[in-house]
Amino acid sequence: MKVLINDHVYEMGRKAYRSVLDIAKQSVPFGIYAVKKGDFCELKKEVFTSHEEMNKQIVEYQKQGFRVYFNGKSKA
């Protein structure tokens, strides 16, 4: 698994990847904290003020084939 964190690519096993994802989840209370496609994941810190804004961004990532990790309820 390759993970992009702050413009640096790290290669790690699935267990380490899940740990990093859990830490990222805790740092973003309402928003998108990661997107994943295949064996590549990019950590993000996209914070939103409304559900509508967040849902629009989630749909955009999904259209590009990404799995989106986020906190907060979504209708997407």
PDB file of N, CA and C in Angstrom:
ATOM      1  N   MET A   1       0.836  -1.172   0.000  1.00  0.00           N
ATOM      2  CA  MET A   1       0.000   0.000   0.000  1.00  0.00           C
ATOM      3  C   MET A   1       0.887   1.243   0.000  1.00  0.00           C
ATOM      4  N   LYS A   2       0.624   2.164  -0.918  1.00  0.00           N
ATOM      5  CA  LYS A   2       1.357   3.428  -0.967  1.00  0.00           C
ATOM      6  C   LYS A   2       0.438   4.532  -0.451  1.00  0.00           C
ATOM      7  N   VAL A   3       0.995   5.374   0.413  1.00  0.00           N
ATOM      8  CA  VAL A   3       0.211   6.431   1.035  1.00  0.00           C
ATOM      9  C   VAL A   3       0.910   7.772   0.819  1.00  0.00           C
ATOM     10  N   LEU A   4       0.173   8.748   0.321  1.00  0.00           N
ATOM     11  CA  LEU A   4       0.696  10.095   0.114  1.00  0.00           C
ATOM     12  C   LEU A   4       0.321  10.948   1.323  1.00  0.00           C
ATOM     13  N   ILE A   5       1.354  11.438   2.019  1.00  0.00           N
ATOM     14  CA  ILE A   5       1.158  12.289   3.185  1.00  0.00           C
ATOM     15  C   ILE A   5       2.044  13.518   3.003  1.00  0.00           C
ATOM     16  N   ASN A   6       1.434  14.689   2.902  1.00  0.00           N
ATOM     17  CA  ASN A   6       2.182  15.949   2.765  1.00  0.00           C
ATOM     18  C   ASN A   6       3.259  15.889   1.683  1.00  0.00           C
ATOM     19  N   ASP A   7       2.889  15.495   0.486  1.00  0.00           N
ATOM     20  CA  ASP A   7       3.793  15.441  -0.667  1.00  0.00           C
ATOM     21  C   ASP A   7       4.910  14.406  -0.549  1.00  0.00           C
ATOM     22  N   HIS A   8       4.789  13.462   0.368  1.00  0.00           N
ATOM     23  CA  HIS A   8       5.749  12.363   0.504  1.00  0.00           C
ATOM     24  C   HIS A   8       4.992  11.048   0.366  1.00  0.00           C
ATOM     25  N   VAL A   9       5.554  10.123  -0.389  1.00  0.00           N
ATOM     26  CA  VAL A   9       4.926   8.820  -0.585  1.00  0.00           C
ATOM     27  C   VAL A   9       5.602   7.807   0.329  1.00  0.00           C
ATOM     28  N   TYR A  10       4.785   7.100   1.096  1.00  0.00           N
ATOM     29  CA  TYR A  10       5.275   6.065   2.005  1.00  0.00           C
ATOM     30  C   TYR A  10       4.672   4.734   1.592  1.00  0.00           C
ATOM     31  N   GLU A  11       5.476   3.695   1.668  1.00  0.00           N
ATOM     32  CA  GLU A  11       4.978   2.357   1.387  1.00  0.00           C
ATOM     33  C   GLU A  11       4.871   1.611   2.712  1.00  0.00           C
ATOM     34  N   MET A  12       3.717   0.983   2.920  1.00  0.00           N
ATOM     35  CA  MET A  12       3.488   0.298   4.196  1.00  0.00           C
ATOM     36  C   MET A  12       2.533  -0.862   3.999  1.00  0.00           C
ATOM     37  N   GLY A  13       2.501  -1.729   4.998  1.00  0.00           N
ATOM     38  CA  GLY A  13       1.593  -2.862   4.985  1.00  0.00           C
ATOM     39  C   GLY A  13       0.180  -2.421   5.328  1.00  0.00           C
ATOM     40  N   ARG A  14      -0.754  -3.333   5.168  1.00  0.00           N
ATOM     41  CA  ARG A  14      -2.172  -3.021   5.421  1.00  0.00           C
ATOM     42  C   ARG A  14      -2.432  -2.641   6.884  1.00  0.00           C
ATOM     43  N   LYS A  15      -1.757  -3.299   7.799  1.00  0.00           N
ATOM     44  CA  LYS A  15      -1.972  -3.015   9.220  1.00  0.00           C
ATOM     45  C   LYS A  15      -1.501  -1.601   9.560  1.00  0.00           C
ATOM     46  N   ALA A  16      -0.344  -1.206   9.087  1.00  0.00           N
ATOM     47  CA  ALA A  16       0.168   0.143   9.320  1.00  0.00           C
ATOM     48  C   ALA A  16      -0.727   1.173   8.627  1.00  0.00           C
ATOM     49  N   TYR A  17      -1.206   0.842   7.439  1.00  0.00           N
ATOM     50  CA  TYR A  17      -2.107   1.729   6.700  1.00  0.00           C
ATOM     51  C   TYR A  17      -3.375   1.991   7.495  1.00  0.00           C
ATOM     52  N   ARG A  18      -3.957   0.943   8.069  1.00  0.00           N
ATOM     53  CA  ARG A  18      -5.177   1.110   8.869  1.00  0.00           C
ATOM     54  C   ARG A  18      -4.909   2.001  10.083  1.00  0.00           C
ATOM     55  N   SER A  19      -3.746   1.869  10.694  1.00  0.00           N
ATOM     56  CA  SER A  19      -3.387   2.707  11.843  1.00  0.00           C
ATOM     57  C   SER A  19      -3.276   4.174  11.438  1.00  0.00           C
ATOM     58  N   VAL A  20      -2.637   4.433  10.306  1.00  0.00           N
ATOM     59  CA  VAL A  20      -2.502   5.805   9.812  1.00  0.00           C
ATOM     60  C   VAL A  20      -3.878   6.383   9.488  1.00  0.00           C
ATOM     61  N   LEU A  21      -4.740   5.569   8.903  1.00  0.00           N
ATOM     62  CA  LEU A  21      -6.084   6.016   8.566  1.00  0.00           C
ATOM     63  C   LEU A  21      -6.881   6.362   9.828  1.00  0.00           C
ATOM     64  N   ASP A  22      -6.717   5.583  10.883  1.00  0.00           N
ATOM     65  CA  ASP A  22      -7.404   5.861  12.148  1.00  0.00           C
ATOM     66  C   ASP A  22      -6.942   7.185  12.750  1.00  0.00           C
ATOM     67  N   ILE A  23      -5.654   7.462  12.660  1.00  0.00           N
ATOM     68  CA  ILE A  23      -5.122   8.734  13.165  1.00  0.00           C
ATOM     69  C   ILE A  23      -5.670   9.902  12.346  1.00  0.00           C
ATOM     70  N   ALA A  24      -5.706   9.741  11.026  1.00  0.00           N
ATOM     71  CA  ALA A  24      -6.236  10.796  10.157  1.00  0.00           C
ATOM     72  C   ALA A  24      -7.712  11.040  10.454  1.00  0.00           C
ATOM     73  N   LYS A  25      -8.445   9.978  10.715  1.00  0.00           N
ATOM     74  CA  LYS A  25      -9.875  10.096  11.021  1.00  0.00           C
ATOM     75  C   LYS A  25     -10.102  10.956  12.261  1.00  0.00           C
ATOM     76  N   GLN A  26      -9.251  10.810  13.244  1.00  0.00           N
ATOM     77  CA  GLN A  26      -9.388  11.575  14.484  1.00  0.00           C
ATOM     78  C   GLN A  26      -9.058  13.048  14.292  1.00  0.00           C
ATOM     79  N   SER A  27      -8.246  13.387  13.298  1.00  0.00           N
ATOM     80  CA  SER A  27      -7.813  14.771  13.110  1.00  0.00           C
ATOM     81  C   SER A  27      -8.789  15.617  12.293  1.00  0.00           C
ATOM     82  N   VAL A  28      -9.783  14.987  11.659  1.00  0.00           N
ATOM     83  CA  VAL A  28     -10.767  15.723  10.856  1.00  0.00           C
ATOM     84  C   VAL A  28     -12.160  15.423  11.410  1.00  0.00           C
ATOM     85  N   PRO A  29     -12.700  16.313  12.257  1.00  0.00           N
ATOM     86  CA  PRO A  29     -13.995  16.039  12.879  1.00  0.00           C
ATOM     87  C   PRO A  29     -15.174  16.068  11.909  1.00  0.00           C
ATOM     88  N   PHE A  30     -15.137  16.926  10.887  1.00  0.00           N
ATOM     89  CA  PHE A  30     -16.224  17.009   9.914  1.00  0.00           C
ATOM     90  C   PHE A  30     -15.631  17.319   8.547  1.00  0.00           C
ATOM     91  N   GLY A  31     -15.391  16.283   7.771  1.00  0.00           N
ATOM     92  CA  GLY A  31     -14.829  16.473   6.442  1.00  0.00           C
ATOM     93  C   GLY A  31     -14.190  15.212   5.900  1.00  0.00           C
ATOM     94  N   ILE A  32     -13.453  15.370   4.806  1.00  0.00           N
ATOM     95  CA  ILE A  32     -12.798  14.256   4.119  1.00  0.00           C
ATOM     96  C   ILE A  32     -11.369  14.134   4.639  1.00  0.00           C
ATOM     97  N   TYR A  33     -10.999  12.927   5.080  1.00  0.00           N
ATOM     98  CA  TYR A  33      -9.645  12.733   5.584  1.00  0.00           C
ATOM     99  C   TYR A  33      -8.787  11.843   4.702  1.00  0.00           C
ATOM    100  N   ALA A  34      -9.361  11.166   3.718  1.00  0.00           N
ATOM    101  CA  ALA A  34      -8.554  10.346   2.805  1.00  0.00           C
ATOM    102  C   ALA A  34      -9.377   9.938   1.584  1.00  0.00           C
ATOM    103  N   VAL A  35      -8.674   9.725   0.474  1.00  0.00           N
ATOM    104  CA  VAL A  35      -9.278   9.133  -0.721  1.00  0.00           C
ATOM    105  C   VAL A  35      -8.360   8.005  -1.181  1.00  0.00           C
ATOM    106  N   LYS A  36      -8.974   6.927  -1.692  1.00  0.00           N
ATOM    107  CA  LYS A  36      -8.202   5.741  -2.054  1.00  0.00           C
ATOM    108  C   LYS A  36      -8.649   5.224  -3.412  1.00  0.00           C
ATOM    109  N   LYS A  37      -7.663   4.802  -4.200  1.00  0.00           N
ATOM    110  CA  LYS A  37      -7.933   4.140  -5.477  1.00  0.00           C
ATOM    111  C   LYS A  37      -6.894   3.046  -5.634  1.00  0.00           C
ATOM    112  N   GLY A  38      -7.340   1.819  -5.723  1.00  0.00           N
ATOM    113  CA  GLY A  38      -6.425   0.689  -5.848  1.00  0.00           C
ATOM    114  C   GLY A  38      -5.555   0.555  -4.607  1.00  0.00           C
ATOM    115  N   ASP A  39      -4.240   0.474  -4.796  1.00  0.00           N
ATOM    116  CA  ASP A  39      -3.301   0.369  -3.678  1.00  0.00           C
ATOM    117  C   ASP A  39      -2.654   1.711  -3.355  1.00  0.00           C
ATOM    118  N   PHE A  40      -3.322   2.811  -3.705  1.00  0.00           N
ATOM    119  CA  PHE A  40      -2.780   4.143  -3.430  1.00  0.00           C
ATOM    120  C   PHE A  40      -3.806   4.953  -2.653  1.00  0.00           C
ATOM    121  N   CYS A  41      -3.361   5.568  -1.573  1.00  0.00           N
ATOM    122  CA  CYS A  41      -4.238   6.384  -0.734  1.00  0.00           C
ATOM    123  C   CYS A  41      -3.588   7.750  -0.519  1.00  0.00           C
ATOM    124  N   GLU A  42      -4.390   8.793  -0.591  1.00  0.00           N
ATOM    125  CA  GLU A  42      -3.911  10.143  -0.314  1.00  0.00           C
ATOM    126  C   GLU A  42      -4.637  10.671   0.915  1.00  0.00           C
ATOM    127  N   LEU A  43      -3.867  11.041   1.928  1.00  0.00           N
ATOM    128  CA  LEU A  43      -4.463  11.630   3.118  1.00  0.00           C
ATOM    129  C   LEU A  43      -4.780  13.088   2.835  1.00  0.00           C
ATOM    130  N   LYS A  44      -5.927  13.523   3.295  1.00  0.00           N
ATOM    131  CA  LYS A  44      -6.385  14.893   3.072  1.00  0.00           C
ATOM    132  C   LYS A  44      -6.869  15.468   4.394  1.00  0.00           C
ATOM    133  N   LYS A  45      -7.109  16.758   4.400  1.00  0.00           N
ATOM    134  CA  LYS A  45      -7.732  17.411   5.546  1.00  0.00           C
ATOM    135  C   LYS A  45      -8.669  18.475   5.004  1.00  0.00           C
ATOM    136  N   GLU A  46      -9.740  18.004   4.363  1.00  0.00           N
ATOM    137  CA  GLU A  46     -10.722  18.902   3.769  1.00  0.00           C
ATOM    138  C   GLU A  46     -11.874  19.054   4.753  1.00  0.00           C
ATOM    139  N   VAL A  47     -11.985  20.247   5.335  1.00  0.00           N
ATOM    140  CA  VAL A  47     -13.014  20.532   6.326  1.00  0.00           C
ATOM    141  C   VAL A  47     -14.107  21.362   5.662  1.00  0.00           C
ATOM    142  N   PHE A  48     -15.365  21.055   5.982  1.00  0.00           N
ATOM    143  CA  PHE A  48     -16.510  21.726   5.360  1.00  0.00           C
ATOM    144  C   PHE A  48     -17.395  22.360   6.420  1.00  0.00           C
ATOM    145  N   THR A  49     -18.185  23.344   5.989  1.00  0.00           N
ATOM    146  CA  THR A  49     -19.098  24.005   6.913  1.00  0.00           C
ATOM    147  C   THR A  49     -20.526  23.489   6.770  1.00  0.00           C
ATOM    148  N   SER A  50     -20.817  22.780   5.677  1.00  0.00           N
ATOM    149  CA  SER A  50     -22.172  22.253   5.484  1.00  0.00           C
ATOM    150  C   SER A  50     -22.115  20.861   4.859  1.00  0.00           C
ATOM    151  N   HIS A  51     -23.204  20.137   5.054  1.00  0.00           N
ATOM    152  CA  HIS A  51     -23.312  18.796   4.467  1.00  0.00           C
ATOM    153  C   HIS A  51     -23.365  18.870   2.947  1.00  0.00           C
ATOM    154  N   GLU A  52     -23.993  19.914   2.405  1.00  0.00           N
ATOM    155  CA  GLU A  52     -24.115  20.042   0.959  1.00  0.00           C
ATOM    156  C   GLU A  52     -22.739  20.166   0.300  1.00  0.00           C
ATOM    157  N   GLU A  53     -21.872  21.012   0.878  1.00  0.00           N
ATOM    158  CA  GLU A  53     -20.524  21.169   0.336  1.00  0.00           C
ATOM    159  C   GLU A  53     -19.763  19.848   0.371  1.00  0.00           C
ATOM    160  N   MET A  54     -19.844  19.163   1.511  1.00  0.00           N
ATOM    161  CA  MET A  54     -19.129  17.901   1.667  1.00  0.00           C
ATOM    162  C   MET A  54     -19.659  16.851   0.685  1.00  0.00           C
ATOM    163  N   ASN A  55     -20.971  16.764   0.556  1.00  0.00           N
ATOM    164  CA  ASN A  55     -21.565  15.788  -0.361  1.00  0.00           C
ATOM    165  C   ASN A  55     -21.136  16.026  -1.798  1.00  0.00           C
ATOM    166  N   LYS A  56     -21.063  17.297  -2.216  1.00  0.00           N
ATOM    167  CA  LYS A  56     -20.629  17.613  -3.582  1.00  0.00           C
ATOM    168  C   LYS A  56     -19.202  17.131  -3.820  1.00  0.00           C
ATOM    169  N   GLN A  57     -18.326  17.363  -2.844  1.00  0.00           N
ATOM    170  CA  GLN A  57     -16.926  16.949  -3.007  1.00  0.00           C
ATOM    171  C   GLN A  57     -16.800  15.421  -2.998  1.00  0.00           C
ATOM    172  N   ILE A  58     -17.572  14.758  -2.154  1.00  0.00           N
ATOM    173  CA  ILE A  58     -17.554  13.291  -2.102  1.00  0.00           C
ATOM    174  C   ILE A  58     -17.967  12.718  -3.454  1.00  0.00           C
ATOM    175  N   VAL A  59     -19.023  13.267  -4.033  1.00  0.00           N
ATOM    176  CA  VAL A  59     -19.507  12.800  -5.334  1.00  0.00           C
ATOM    177  C   VAL A  59     -18.447  13.023  -6.412  1.00  0.00           C
ATOM    178  N   GLU A  60     -17.749  14.165  -6.371  1.00  0.00           N
ATOM    179  CA  GLU A  60     -16.695  14.440  -7.357  1.00  0.00           C
ATOM    180  C   GLU A  60     -15.571  13.397  -7.270  1.00  0.00           C
ATOM    181  N   TYR A  61     -15.146  13.084  -6.055  1.00  0.00           N
ATOM    182  CA  TYR A  61     -14.106  12.050  -5.897  1.00  0.00           C
ATOM    183  C   TYR A  61     -14.610  10.691  -6.376  1.00  0.00           C
ATOM    184  N   GLN A  62     -15.851  10.359  -6.051  1.00  0.00           N
ATOM    185  CA  GLN A  62     -16.397   9.068  -6.455  1.00  0.00           C
ATOM    186  C   GLN A  62     -16.506   8.958  -7.978  1.00  0.00           C
ATOM    187  N   LYS A  63     -16.824  10.054  -8.647  1.00  0.00           N
ATOM    188  CA  LYS A  63     -16.884  10.057 -10.116  1.00  0.00           C
ATOM    189  C   LYS A  63     -15.520   9.744 -10.720  1.00  0.00           C
ATOM    190  N   GLN A  64     -14.450  10.114 -10.012  1.00  0.00           N
ATOM    191  CA  GLN A  64     -13.095   9.852 -10.480  1.00  0.00           C
ATOM    192  C   GLN A  64     -12.616   8.456 -10.079  1.00  0.00           C
ATOM    193  N   GLY A  65     -13.467   7.678  -9.402  1.00  0.00           N
ATOM    194  CA  GLY A  65     -13.128   6.303  -9.060  1.00  0.00           C
ATOM    195  C   GLY A  65     -12.500   6.122  -7.697  1.00  0.00           C
ATOM    196  N   PHE A  66     -12.545   7.140  -6.851  1.00  0.00           N
ATOM    197  CA  PHE A  66     -11.951   7.044  -5.525  1.00  0.00           C
ATOM    198  C   PHE A  66     -12.957   6.539  -4.500  1.00  0.00           C
ATOM    199  N   ARG A  67     -12.441   5.832  -3.514  1.00  0.00           N
ATOM    200  CA  ARG A  67     -13.211   5.536  -2.318  1.00  0.00           C
ATOM    201  C   ARG A  67     -12.913   6.682  -1.352  1.00  0.00           C
ATOM    202  N   VAL A  68     -13.943   7.274  -0.767  1.00  0.00           N
ATOM    203  CA  VAL A  68     -13.777   8.465   0.052  1.00  0.00           C
ATOM    204  C   VAL A  68     -13.983   8.113   1.522  1.00  0.00           C
ATOM    205  N   TYR A  69     -13.033   8.524   2.361  1.00  0.00           N
ATOM    206  CA  TYR A  69     -13.133   8.355   3.803  1.00  0.00           C
ATOM    207  C   TYR A  69     -13.467   9.711   4.401  1.00  0.00           C
ATOM    208  N   PHE A  70     -14.543   9.784   5.181  1.00  0.00           N
ATOM    209  CA  PHE A  70     -14.972  11.067   5.723  1.00  0.00           C
ATOM    210  C   PHE A  70     -15.655  10.883   7.073  1.00  0.00           C
ATOM    211  N   ASN A  71     -15.738  11.970   7.807  1.00  0.00           N
ATOM    212  CA  ASN A  71     -16.488  12.037   9.052  1.00  0.00           C
ATOM    213  C   ASN A  71     -17.676  12.957   8.841  1.00  0.00           C
ATOM    214  N   GLY A  72     -18.801  12.593   9.400  1.00  0.00           N
ATOM    215  CA  GLY A  72     -20.028  13.359   9.205  1.00  0.00           C
ATOM    216  C   GLY A  72     -20.948  12.557   8.319  1.00  0.00           C
ATOM    217  N   LYS A  73     -22.211  12.798   8.453  1.00  0.00           N
ATOM    218  CA  LYS A  73     -23.189  12.049   7.654  1.00  0.00           C
ATOM    219  C   LYS A  73     -23.188  12.536   6.224  1.00  0.00           C
ATOM    220  N   SER A  74     -23.418  11.614   5.309  1.00  0.00           N
ATOM    221  CA  SER A  74     -23.462  11.941   3.890  1.00  0.00           C
ATOM    222  C   SER A  74     -24.594  11.193   3.222  1.00  0.00           C
ATOM    223  N   LYS A  75     -25.177  11.802   2.226  1.00  0.00           N
ATOM    224  CA  LYS A  75     -26.240  11.146   1.450  1.00  0.00           C
ATOM    225  C   LYS A  75     -25.686  10.585   0.147  1.00  0.00           C
ATOM    226  N   ALA A  76     -24.389  10.746  -0.071  1.00  0.00           N
ATOM    227  CA  ALA A  76     -23.763  10.292  -1.325  1.00  0.00           C
ATOM    228  C   ALA A  76     -23.606   8.798  -1.358  1.00  0.00           C
TER     229      ALA A  76
END
